[in-house]
Coordinates of C-alpha atoms and ligand atoms in Angstrom, one line a residue:
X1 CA 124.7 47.4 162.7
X2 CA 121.3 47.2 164.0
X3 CA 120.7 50.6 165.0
X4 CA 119.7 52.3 161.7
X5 CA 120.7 56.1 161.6
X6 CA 121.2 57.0 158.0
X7 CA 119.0 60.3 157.4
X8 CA 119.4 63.1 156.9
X9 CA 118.2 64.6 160.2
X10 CA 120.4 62.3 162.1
X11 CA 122.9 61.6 159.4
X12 CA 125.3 58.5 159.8
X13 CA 127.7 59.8 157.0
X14 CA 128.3 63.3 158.7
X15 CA 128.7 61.6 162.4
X16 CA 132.2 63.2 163.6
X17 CA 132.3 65.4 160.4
X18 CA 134.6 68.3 160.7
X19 CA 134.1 72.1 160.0
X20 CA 135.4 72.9 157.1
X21 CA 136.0 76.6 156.8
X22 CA 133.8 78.2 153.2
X23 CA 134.7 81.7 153.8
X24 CA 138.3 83.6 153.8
X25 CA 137.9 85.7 157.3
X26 CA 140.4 87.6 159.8
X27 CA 142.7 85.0 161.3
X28 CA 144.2 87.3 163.7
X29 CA 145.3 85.0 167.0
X30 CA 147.0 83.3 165.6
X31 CA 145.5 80.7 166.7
X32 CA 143.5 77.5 165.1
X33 CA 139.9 75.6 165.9
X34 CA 138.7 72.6 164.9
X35 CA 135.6 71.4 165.7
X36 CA 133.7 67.7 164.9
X37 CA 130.1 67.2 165.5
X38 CA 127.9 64.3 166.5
X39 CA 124.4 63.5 166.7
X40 CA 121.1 65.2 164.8
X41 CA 120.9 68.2 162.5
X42 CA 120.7 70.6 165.3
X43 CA 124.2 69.5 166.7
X44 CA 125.3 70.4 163.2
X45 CA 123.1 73.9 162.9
X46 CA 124.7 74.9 166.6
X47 CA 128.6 74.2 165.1
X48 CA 127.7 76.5 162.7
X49 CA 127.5 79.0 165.2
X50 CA 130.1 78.2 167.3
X51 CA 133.0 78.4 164.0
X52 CA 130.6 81.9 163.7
X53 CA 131.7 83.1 167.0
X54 CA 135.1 82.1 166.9
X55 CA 136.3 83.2 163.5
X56 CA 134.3 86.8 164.5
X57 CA 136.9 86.5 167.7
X58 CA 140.1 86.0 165.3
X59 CA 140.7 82.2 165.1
X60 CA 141.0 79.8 162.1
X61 CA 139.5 77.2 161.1
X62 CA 141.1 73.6 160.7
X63 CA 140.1 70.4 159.4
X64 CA 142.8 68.6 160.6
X65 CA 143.1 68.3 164.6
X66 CA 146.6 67.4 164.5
X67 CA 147.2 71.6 163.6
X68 CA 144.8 72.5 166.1
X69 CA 145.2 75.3 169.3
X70 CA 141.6 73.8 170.3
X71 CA 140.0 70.8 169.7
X72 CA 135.9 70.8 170.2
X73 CA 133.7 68.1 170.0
X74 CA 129.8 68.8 170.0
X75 CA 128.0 65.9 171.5
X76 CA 125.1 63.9 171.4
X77 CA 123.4 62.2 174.3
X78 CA 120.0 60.5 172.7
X79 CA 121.3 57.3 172.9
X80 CA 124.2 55.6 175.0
X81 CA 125.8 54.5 172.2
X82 CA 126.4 58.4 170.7
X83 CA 127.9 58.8 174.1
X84 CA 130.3 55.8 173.6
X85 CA 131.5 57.4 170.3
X86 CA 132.4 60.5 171.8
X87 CA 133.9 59.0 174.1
X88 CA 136.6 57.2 172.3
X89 CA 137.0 59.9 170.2
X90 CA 138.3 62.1 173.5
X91 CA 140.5 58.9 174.1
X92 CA 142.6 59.8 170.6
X93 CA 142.4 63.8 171.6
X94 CA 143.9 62.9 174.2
X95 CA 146.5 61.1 173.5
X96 CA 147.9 64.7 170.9
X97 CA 147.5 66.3 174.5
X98 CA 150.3 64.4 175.7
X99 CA 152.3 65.5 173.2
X100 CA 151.0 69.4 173.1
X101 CA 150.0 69.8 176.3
X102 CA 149.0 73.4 175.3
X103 CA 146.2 71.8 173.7
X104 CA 142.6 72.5 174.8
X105 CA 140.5 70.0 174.5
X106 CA 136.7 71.1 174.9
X107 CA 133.2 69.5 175.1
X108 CA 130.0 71.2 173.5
X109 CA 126.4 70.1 173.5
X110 CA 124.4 67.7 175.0
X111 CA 126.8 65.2 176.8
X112 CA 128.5 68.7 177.8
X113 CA 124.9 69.5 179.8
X114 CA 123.8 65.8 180.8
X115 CA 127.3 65.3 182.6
X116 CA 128.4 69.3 183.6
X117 CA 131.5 69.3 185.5
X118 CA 131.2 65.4 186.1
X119 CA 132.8 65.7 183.0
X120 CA 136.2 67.3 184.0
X121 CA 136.1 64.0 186.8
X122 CA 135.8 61.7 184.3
X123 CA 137.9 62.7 181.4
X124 CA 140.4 64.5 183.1
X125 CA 142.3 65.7 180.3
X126 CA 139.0 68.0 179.1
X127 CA 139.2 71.8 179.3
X128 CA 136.0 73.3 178.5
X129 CA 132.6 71.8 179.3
X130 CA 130.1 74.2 177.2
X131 CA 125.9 73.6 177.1
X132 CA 124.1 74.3 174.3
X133 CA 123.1 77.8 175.7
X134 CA 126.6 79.0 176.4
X135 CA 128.6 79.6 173.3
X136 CA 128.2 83.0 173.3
X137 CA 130.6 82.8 176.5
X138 CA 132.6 80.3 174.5
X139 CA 135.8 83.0 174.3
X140 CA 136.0 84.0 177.5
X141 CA 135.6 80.9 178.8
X142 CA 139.1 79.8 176.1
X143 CA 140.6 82.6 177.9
X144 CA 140.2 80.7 181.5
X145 CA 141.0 77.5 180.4
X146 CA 144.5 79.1 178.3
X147 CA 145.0 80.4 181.6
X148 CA 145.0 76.9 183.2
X149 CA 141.7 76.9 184.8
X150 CA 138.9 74.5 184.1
X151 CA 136.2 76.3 182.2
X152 CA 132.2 74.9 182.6
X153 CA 129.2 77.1 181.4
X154 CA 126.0 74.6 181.4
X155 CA 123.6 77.2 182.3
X156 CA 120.3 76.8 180.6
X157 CA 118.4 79.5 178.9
X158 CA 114.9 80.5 178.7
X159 CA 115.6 83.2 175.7
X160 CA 118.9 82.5 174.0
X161 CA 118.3 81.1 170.0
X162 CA 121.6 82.9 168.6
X163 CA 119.2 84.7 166.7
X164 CA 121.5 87.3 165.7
X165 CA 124.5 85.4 164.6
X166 CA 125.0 84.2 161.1
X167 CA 126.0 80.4 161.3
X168 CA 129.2 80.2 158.9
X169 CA 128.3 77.4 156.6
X170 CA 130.2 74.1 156.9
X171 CA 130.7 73.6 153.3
X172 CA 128.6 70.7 152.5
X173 CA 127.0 71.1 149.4
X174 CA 126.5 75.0 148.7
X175 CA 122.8 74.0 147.6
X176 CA 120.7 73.0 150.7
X177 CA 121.1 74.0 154.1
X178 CA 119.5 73.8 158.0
X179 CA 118.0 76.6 159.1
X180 CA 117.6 76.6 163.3
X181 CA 114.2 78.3 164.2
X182 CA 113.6 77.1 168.0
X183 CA 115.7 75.5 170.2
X184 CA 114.9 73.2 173.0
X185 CA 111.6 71.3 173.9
X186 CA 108.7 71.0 176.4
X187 CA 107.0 67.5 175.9
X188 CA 108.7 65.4 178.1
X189 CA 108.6 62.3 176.5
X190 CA 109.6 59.9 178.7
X191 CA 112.7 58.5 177.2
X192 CA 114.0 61.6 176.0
X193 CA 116.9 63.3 177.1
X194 CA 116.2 66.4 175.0
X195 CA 114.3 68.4 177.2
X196 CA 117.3 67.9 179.8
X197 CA 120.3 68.9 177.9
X198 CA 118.7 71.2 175.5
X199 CA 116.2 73.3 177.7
X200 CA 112.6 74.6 177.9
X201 CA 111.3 75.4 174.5
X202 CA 111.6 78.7 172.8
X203 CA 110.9 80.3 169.0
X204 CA 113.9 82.3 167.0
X205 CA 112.9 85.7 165.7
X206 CA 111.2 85.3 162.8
X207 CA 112.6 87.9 160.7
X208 CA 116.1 86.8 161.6
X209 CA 115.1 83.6 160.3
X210 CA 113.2 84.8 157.2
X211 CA 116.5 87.2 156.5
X212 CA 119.0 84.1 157.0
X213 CA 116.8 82.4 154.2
X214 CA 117.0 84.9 152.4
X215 CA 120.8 85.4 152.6
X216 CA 120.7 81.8 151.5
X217 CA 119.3 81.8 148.6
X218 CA 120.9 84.9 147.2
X219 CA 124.2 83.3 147.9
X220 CA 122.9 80.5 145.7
X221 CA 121.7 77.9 148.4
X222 CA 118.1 76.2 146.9
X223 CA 116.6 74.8 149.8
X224 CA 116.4 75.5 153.6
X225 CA 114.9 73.0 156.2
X226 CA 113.7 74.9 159.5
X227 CA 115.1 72.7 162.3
X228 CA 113.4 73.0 165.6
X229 CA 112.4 69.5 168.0
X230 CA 108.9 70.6 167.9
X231 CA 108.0 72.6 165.1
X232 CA 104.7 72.8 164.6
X233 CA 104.8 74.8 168.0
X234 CA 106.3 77.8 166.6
X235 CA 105.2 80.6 168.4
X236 CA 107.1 83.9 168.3
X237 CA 105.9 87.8 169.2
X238 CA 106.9 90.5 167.3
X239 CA 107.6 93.2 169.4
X240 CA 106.9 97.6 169.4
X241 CA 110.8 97.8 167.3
X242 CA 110.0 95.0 165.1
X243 CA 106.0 95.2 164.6
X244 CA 106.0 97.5 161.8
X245 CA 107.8 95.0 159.6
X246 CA 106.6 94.0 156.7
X247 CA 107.2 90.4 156.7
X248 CA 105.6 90.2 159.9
X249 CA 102.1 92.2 158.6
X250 CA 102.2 90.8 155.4
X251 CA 102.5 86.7 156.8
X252 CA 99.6 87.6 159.5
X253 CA 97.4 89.1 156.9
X254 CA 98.2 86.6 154.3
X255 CA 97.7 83.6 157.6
X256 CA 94.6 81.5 156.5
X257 CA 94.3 80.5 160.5
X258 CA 94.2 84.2 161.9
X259 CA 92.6 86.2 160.0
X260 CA 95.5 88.7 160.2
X261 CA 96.5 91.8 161.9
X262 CA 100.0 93.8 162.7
X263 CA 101.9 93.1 165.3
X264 CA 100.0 89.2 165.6
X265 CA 101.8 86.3 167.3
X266 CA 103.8 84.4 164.3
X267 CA 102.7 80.7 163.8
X268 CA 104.8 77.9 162.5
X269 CA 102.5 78.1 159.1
X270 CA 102.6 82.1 158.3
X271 CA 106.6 81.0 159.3
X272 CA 106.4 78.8 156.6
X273 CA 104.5 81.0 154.1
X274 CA 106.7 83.7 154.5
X275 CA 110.0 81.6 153.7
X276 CA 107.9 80.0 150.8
X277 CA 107.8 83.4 148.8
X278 CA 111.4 84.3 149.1
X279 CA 111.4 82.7 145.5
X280 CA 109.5 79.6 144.3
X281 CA 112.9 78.4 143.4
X282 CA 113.8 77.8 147.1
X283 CA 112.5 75.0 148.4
X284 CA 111.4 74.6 152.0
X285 CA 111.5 71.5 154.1
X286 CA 111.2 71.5 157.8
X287 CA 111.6 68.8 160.7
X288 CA 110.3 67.9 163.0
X289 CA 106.6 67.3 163.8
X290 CA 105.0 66.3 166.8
X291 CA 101.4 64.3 165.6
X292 CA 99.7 66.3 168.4
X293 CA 100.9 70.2 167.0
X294 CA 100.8 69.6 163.2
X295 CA 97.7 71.4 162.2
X296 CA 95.4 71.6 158.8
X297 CA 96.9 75.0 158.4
X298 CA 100.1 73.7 158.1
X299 CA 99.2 71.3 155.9
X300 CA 97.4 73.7 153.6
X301 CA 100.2 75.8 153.3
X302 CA 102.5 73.1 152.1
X303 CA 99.9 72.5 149.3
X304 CA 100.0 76.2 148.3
X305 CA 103.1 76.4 147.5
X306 CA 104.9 74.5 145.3
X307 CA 107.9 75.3 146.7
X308 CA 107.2 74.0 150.1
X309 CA 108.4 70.1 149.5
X310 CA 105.8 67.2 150.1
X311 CA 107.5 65.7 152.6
X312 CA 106.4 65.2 156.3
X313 CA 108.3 63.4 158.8
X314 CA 105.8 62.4 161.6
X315 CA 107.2 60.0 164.5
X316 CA 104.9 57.4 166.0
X317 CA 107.7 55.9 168.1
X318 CA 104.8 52.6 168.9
X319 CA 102.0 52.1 167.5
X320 CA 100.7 50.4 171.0
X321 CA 98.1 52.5 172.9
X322 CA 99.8 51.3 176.4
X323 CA 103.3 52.0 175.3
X324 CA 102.5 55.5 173.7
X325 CA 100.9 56.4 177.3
X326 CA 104.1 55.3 179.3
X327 CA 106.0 57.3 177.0
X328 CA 104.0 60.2 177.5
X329 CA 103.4 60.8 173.6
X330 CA 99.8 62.5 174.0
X331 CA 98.4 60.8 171.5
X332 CA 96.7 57.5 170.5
X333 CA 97.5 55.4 167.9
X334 CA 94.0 56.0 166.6
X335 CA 94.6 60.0 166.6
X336 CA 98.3 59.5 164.7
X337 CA 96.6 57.4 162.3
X338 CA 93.2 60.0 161.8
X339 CA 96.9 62.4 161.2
X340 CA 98.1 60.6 158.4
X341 CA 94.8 60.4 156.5
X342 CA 94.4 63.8 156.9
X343 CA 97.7 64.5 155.3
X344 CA 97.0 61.9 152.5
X345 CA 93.5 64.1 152.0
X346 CA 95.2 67.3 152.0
X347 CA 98.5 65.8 150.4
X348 CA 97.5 63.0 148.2
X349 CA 101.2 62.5 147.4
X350 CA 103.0 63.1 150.4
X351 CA 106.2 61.5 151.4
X352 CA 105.6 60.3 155.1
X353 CA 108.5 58.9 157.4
X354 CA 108.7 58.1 160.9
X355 CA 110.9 57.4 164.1
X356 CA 110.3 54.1 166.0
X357 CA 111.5 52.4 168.8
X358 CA 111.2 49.1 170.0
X359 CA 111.8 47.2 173.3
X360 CA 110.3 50.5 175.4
X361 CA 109.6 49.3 178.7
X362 CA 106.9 46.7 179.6
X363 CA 106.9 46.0 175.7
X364 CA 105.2 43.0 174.6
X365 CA 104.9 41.0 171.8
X366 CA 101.3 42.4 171.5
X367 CA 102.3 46.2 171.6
X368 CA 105.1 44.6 168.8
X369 CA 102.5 43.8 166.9
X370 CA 100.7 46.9 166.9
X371 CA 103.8 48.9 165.8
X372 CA 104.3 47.0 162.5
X373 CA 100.6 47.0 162.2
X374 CA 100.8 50.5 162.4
X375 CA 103.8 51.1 159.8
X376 CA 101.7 48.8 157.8
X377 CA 98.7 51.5 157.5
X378 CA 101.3 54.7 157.4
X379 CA 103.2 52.9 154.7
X380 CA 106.4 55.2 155.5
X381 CA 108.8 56.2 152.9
X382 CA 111.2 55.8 155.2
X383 CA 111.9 55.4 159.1
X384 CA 114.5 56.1 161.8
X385 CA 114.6 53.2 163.6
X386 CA 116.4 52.9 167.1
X387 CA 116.1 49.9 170.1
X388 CA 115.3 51.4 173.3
X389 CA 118.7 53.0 175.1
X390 CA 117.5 54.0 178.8
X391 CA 118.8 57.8 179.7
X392 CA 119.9 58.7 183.3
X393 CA 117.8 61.4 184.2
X394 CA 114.8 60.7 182.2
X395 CA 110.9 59.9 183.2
X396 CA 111.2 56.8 181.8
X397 CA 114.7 55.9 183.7
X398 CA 112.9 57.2 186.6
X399 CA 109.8 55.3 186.8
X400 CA 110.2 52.2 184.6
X401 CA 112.0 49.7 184.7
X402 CA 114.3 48.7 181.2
X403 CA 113.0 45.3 181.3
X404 CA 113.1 43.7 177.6
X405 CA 116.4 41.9 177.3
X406 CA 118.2 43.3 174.7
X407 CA 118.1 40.6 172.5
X408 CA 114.9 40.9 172.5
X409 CA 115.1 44.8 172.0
X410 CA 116.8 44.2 168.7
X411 CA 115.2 41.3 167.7
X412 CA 112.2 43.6 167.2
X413 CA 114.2 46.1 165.8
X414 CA 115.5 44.0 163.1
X415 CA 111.7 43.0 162.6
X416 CA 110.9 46.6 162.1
X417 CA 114.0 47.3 159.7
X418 CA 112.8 44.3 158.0
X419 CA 109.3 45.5 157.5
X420 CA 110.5 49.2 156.7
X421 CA 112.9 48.4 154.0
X422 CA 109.8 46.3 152.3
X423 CA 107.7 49.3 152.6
X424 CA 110.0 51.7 151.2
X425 CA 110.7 49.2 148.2
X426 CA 106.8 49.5 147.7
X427 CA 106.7 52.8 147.6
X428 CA 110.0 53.2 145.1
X429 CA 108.5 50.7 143.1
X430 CA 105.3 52.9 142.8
X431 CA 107.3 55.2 141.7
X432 CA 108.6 54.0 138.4
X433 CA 107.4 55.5 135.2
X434 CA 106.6 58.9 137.2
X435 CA 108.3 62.1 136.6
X436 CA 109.8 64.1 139.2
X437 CA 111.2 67.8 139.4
X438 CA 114.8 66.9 141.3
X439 CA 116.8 70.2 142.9
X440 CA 120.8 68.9 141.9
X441 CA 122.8 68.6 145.0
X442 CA 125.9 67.2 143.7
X443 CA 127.4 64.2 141.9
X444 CA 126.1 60.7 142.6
X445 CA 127.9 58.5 145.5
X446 CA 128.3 56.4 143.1
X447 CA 129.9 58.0 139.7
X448 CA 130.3 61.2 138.7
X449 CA 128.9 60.9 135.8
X450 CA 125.6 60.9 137.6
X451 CA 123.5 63.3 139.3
X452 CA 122.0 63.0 142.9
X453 CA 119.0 65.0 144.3
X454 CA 115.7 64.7 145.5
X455 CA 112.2 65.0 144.6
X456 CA 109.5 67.0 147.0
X457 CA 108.6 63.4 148.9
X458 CA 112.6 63.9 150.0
X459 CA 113.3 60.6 147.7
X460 CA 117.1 60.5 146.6
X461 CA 117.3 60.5 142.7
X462 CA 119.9 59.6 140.5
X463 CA 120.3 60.2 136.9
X464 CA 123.1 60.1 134.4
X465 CA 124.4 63.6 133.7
X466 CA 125.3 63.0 130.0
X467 CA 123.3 65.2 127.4
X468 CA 122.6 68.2 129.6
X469 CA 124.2 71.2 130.9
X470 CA 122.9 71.1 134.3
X471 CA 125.1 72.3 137.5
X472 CA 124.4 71.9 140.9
X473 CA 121.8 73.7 142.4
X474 CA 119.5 73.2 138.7
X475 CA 116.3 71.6 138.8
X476 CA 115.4 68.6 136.8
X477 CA 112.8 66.6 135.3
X478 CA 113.4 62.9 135.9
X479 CA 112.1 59.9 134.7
X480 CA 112.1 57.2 136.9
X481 CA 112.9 53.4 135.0
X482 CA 114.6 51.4 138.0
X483 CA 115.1 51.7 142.1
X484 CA 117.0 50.4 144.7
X485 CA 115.1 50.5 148.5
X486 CA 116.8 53.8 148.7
X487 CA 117.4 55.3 145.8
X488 CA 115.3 55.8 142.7
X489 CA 116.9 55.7 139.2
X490 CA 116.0 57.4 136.0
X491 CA 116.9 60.0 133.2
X492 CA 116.5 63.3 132.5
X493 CA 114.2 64.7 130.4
X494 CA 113.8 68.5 130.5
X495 CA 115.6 71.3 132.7
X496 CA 113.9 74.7 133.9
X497 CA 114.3 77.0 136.4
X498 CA 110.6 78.1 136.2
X499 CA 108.9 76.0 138.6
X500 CA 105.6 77.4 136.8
X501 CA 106.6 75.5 134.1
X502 CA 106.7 72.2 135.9
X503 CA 102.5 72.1 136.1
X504 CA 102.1 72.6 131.8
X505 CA 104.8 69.6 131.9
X506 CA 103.0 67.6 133.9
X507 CA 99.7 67.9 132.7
X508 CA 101.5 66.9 129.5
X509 CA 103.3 63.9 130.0
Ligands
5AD601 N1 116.4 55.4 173.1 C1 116.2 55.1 171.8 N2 115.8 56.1 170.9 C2 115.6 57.3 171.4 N3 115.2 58.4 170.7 C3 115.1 59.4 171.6 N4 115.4 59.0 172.9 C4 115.7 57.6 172.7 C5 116.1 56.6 173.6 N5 116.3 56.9 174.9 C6 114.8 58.5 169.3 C7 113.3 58.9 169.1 C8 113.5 60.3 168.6 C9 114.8 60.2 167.8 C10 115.4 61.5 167.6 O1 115.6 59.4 168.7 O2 112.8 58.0 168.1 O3 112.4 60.7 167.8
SF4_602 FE1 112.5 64.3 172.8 FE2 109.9 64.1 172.6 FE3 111.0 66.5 172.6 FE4 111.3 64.9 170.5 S1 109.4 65.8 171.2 S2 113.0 66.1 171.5 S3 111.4 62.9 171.5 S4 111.0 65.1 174.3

């Protein structure tokens, strides 16, 4: 498979993954959900909500469809190929319809809004065609469809971030968790479907967010990445109920870009602060940046704080002046790459990873050339690395013609994969003899008598577990001996809680 997919953003191990239900709540219908989930983190933030809603309306939760009342699949539409997926998955939900005709089957997401009642034409055997920014309405619309209607609520909205719901957890790991702080997206990239099926752009209450984080971690969760397309363009008002808060006065007094004041607009960095000192053993990630919105402020904040992990992930998509222009990006390659040696000044050891596309309209071998130039100088941990997948709809569909064969498409791609995998070897290999402060999120894929976690630069570590007492959720000192492209290897040498601690043992070793 060319098309490389395996993060954890987009991650190809949880494609189709179902809910699996973590909390014992009032099953009083009678009735049972089950709901499977494709595409980026987001799509797996928003079934959160949805099993939220449901379960708080009386259903169960199933992980096996065969036992289910209603059958929902939350969709992807980035790429044709996450539409194929869904497809044939509808094919076999089908196919239990026949036998249980009192089956629902329903459609979330973004295939849900792309396609609206187009849907119900094409797959005839679909109930419920839900948006994004409809799940609210999610159990009335059940009730129409249980009472043989077709149900479709695709509306767009300029406000709605479920602020006020608590996503149930599906019960990955119990230590790190997404955190959904904006949904939707105003840059208009030309090949991007995003802006279509998910809406104009729009920030989440802050202090819902910072008290979701906080729920988090008391529950025992150890790190929270704030999800959002975009950002860096955080922007959220507190309002008259809110303004007296004290998270809100004490992140704009404490911002380094505002100077302060109560009742100030809340910017992604004071967002990021304020999560920070919910306890330096949470860690923070967030994804994703836009080169154009990441600001110095942000990037001082993340050298603050211990807590807030090293790790930026910054997609170029071409390194190609021309090709950055048609895809209406906003930046030049020059400005991106003035971006990453600003990080690496603020950051020195920052881990850096990208998304990139090749075989974008018009592409020539030159503007090839200038991509893996371009990876060359960011020397990316890692990259998400796709061929070019026209959308209907899009700018680019619109007013460009898809005109690289795609042979050629992923020819390049495999040039690119090629070229990443050496640079991430590099950068393991850099890495060997270093010590690095791991947060345990479970056994190793491997064996389980290893450990996996990650280090700050969002590097997967594994070490054997023998001759300590740790438990998931610990951190860990680990001494790297050995790596694989992916995966760095190496052995424990001290435990502690105290991230304090971590700068005496450092100077030390
Ligand atoms: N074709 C291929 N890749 C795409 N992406 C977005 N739209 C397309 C498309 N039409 C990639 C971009 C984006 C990532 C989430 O998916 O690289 O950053
Ligand atoms: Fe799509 Fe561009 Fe928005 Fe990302 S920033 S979701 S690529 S339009």
């Amino acid at each position: 498979m060319l098309e490389l997919t395996n993060t954890r953003l987009h991650d190809e191990d949880r494609q189709g993954e179902a809910f699996s239900p973590s909390v014992d709540h009032n099953y009083t219908t009678g009735k049972k959900f089950y709901i499977e989930s494709y595409g980026c983190a987001m799509n797996f933030a928003d079934s959160e909500i949805v099993a939220s809603i449901l379960q708080g309306k009386g259903f169960g939760a199933t992980r096996n469809f065969e036992e289910a009342d209603l059958v929902l699949v939350n969709t992807c539409s980035i790429r044709e190929k996450a539409e194929q997926t869904v497809r044939s998955r509808l094919h076999i939900f089908r196919q239990l319809k026949r036998s249980k005709p009192s089956l629902l089957i329903g459609v979330l997401g973004c295939m849900a809004e792309r396609l609206k009642s187009k849907f119900l034409e094409e797959e005839k055997l679909v109930d419920l065609v839900v948006g994004p920014d409809a799940y609210r309405t999610l159990p009335v619309l059940i009730e129409e469809a249980e009472g043989g209607q077709k149900a479709v609520n695709v509306l767009l909205s300029r406000e709605e971030t479920y602020a006020d719901i608590s996503p149930i957890r599906i019960d990955s790991n119990g230590v790190t968790a997404f955190v959904s702080i904006m949904r939707g997206c105003n840059n208009m990239c030309s090949f991007c479907v995003v802006p279509f099926t998910r809406g104009r752009e729009r920030s989440r209450d802050a202090i819902s967010i910072v008290k979701e984080c906080e729920a988090l971690y008391n529950e025992g969760y150890r790190e929270v990445t704030l999800l959002g397309q975009n950002v860096d363009s955080y922007y959220w008002y507190p309002n008259s109920d809110n303004v007296d808060n004290e998270f809100i006065s004490g992140a704009a007094n404490n911002s380094p870009s505002t100077g302060g004041g109560r009742g100030e607009a809340v910017t992604f960095a004071m967002l990021l602060e304020t999560v920070a000192k919910i306890s330096p053993l949470l860690r923070v990630r967030f994804s994703t940046s836009h080169p154009k919105d990441i600001t110095d402020d942000v990037l001082h904040i993340i050298c603050r704080y211990e807590n807030i992990c090293n790790y930026i992930h910054l997609p170029v998509q071409s390194g190609s002046n021309r090709i950055l222009q048609l895809m209406n990006r906003t930046y030049t390659r020059e400005w991106y790459m003035s971006k990453i040696k600003r990080i690496r000044e603020i950051i020195p050891d920052c881990g850096i990873s990208s998304d990139i596309i090749t075989g974008f309209c018009t592409e020539t071998v030159e503007d090839h050339l200038d991509t893996l130039d371009l990876m060359k100088f960011a020397r990316y941990d890692m990259s998400y690395m796709f061929f070019y997948s026209e959308r209907p709809g899009t700018l680019a569909a619109k007013r460009y013609q898809d005109d690289v064969p795609e042979e050629t498409k992923k020819r390049r791609l495999d040039e690119v994969v090629k070229l990443q995998n050496k640079l991430s070897r590099e950068s393991n290999l850099k890495d060997i003899g270093k010590t690095f402060k791991v947060l345990i999120e479970g056994d190793s894929k491997r064996s389980a008598g290893d450990w996996r976690g990650r280090s700050t630069q969002n590097k997967v570590i594994v070490f054997p577990k023998k001759g300590f007492d740790f438990v998931k959720g610990d951190y860990a000192f680990v001494k790297i001996h050995d790596c694989t492209g992916a995966t760095l290897i190496g052995e424990a040498i001290i435990t502690t809680d105290a991230p304090m601690v971590e700068m005496e043992i450092s100077a030390t070793l």
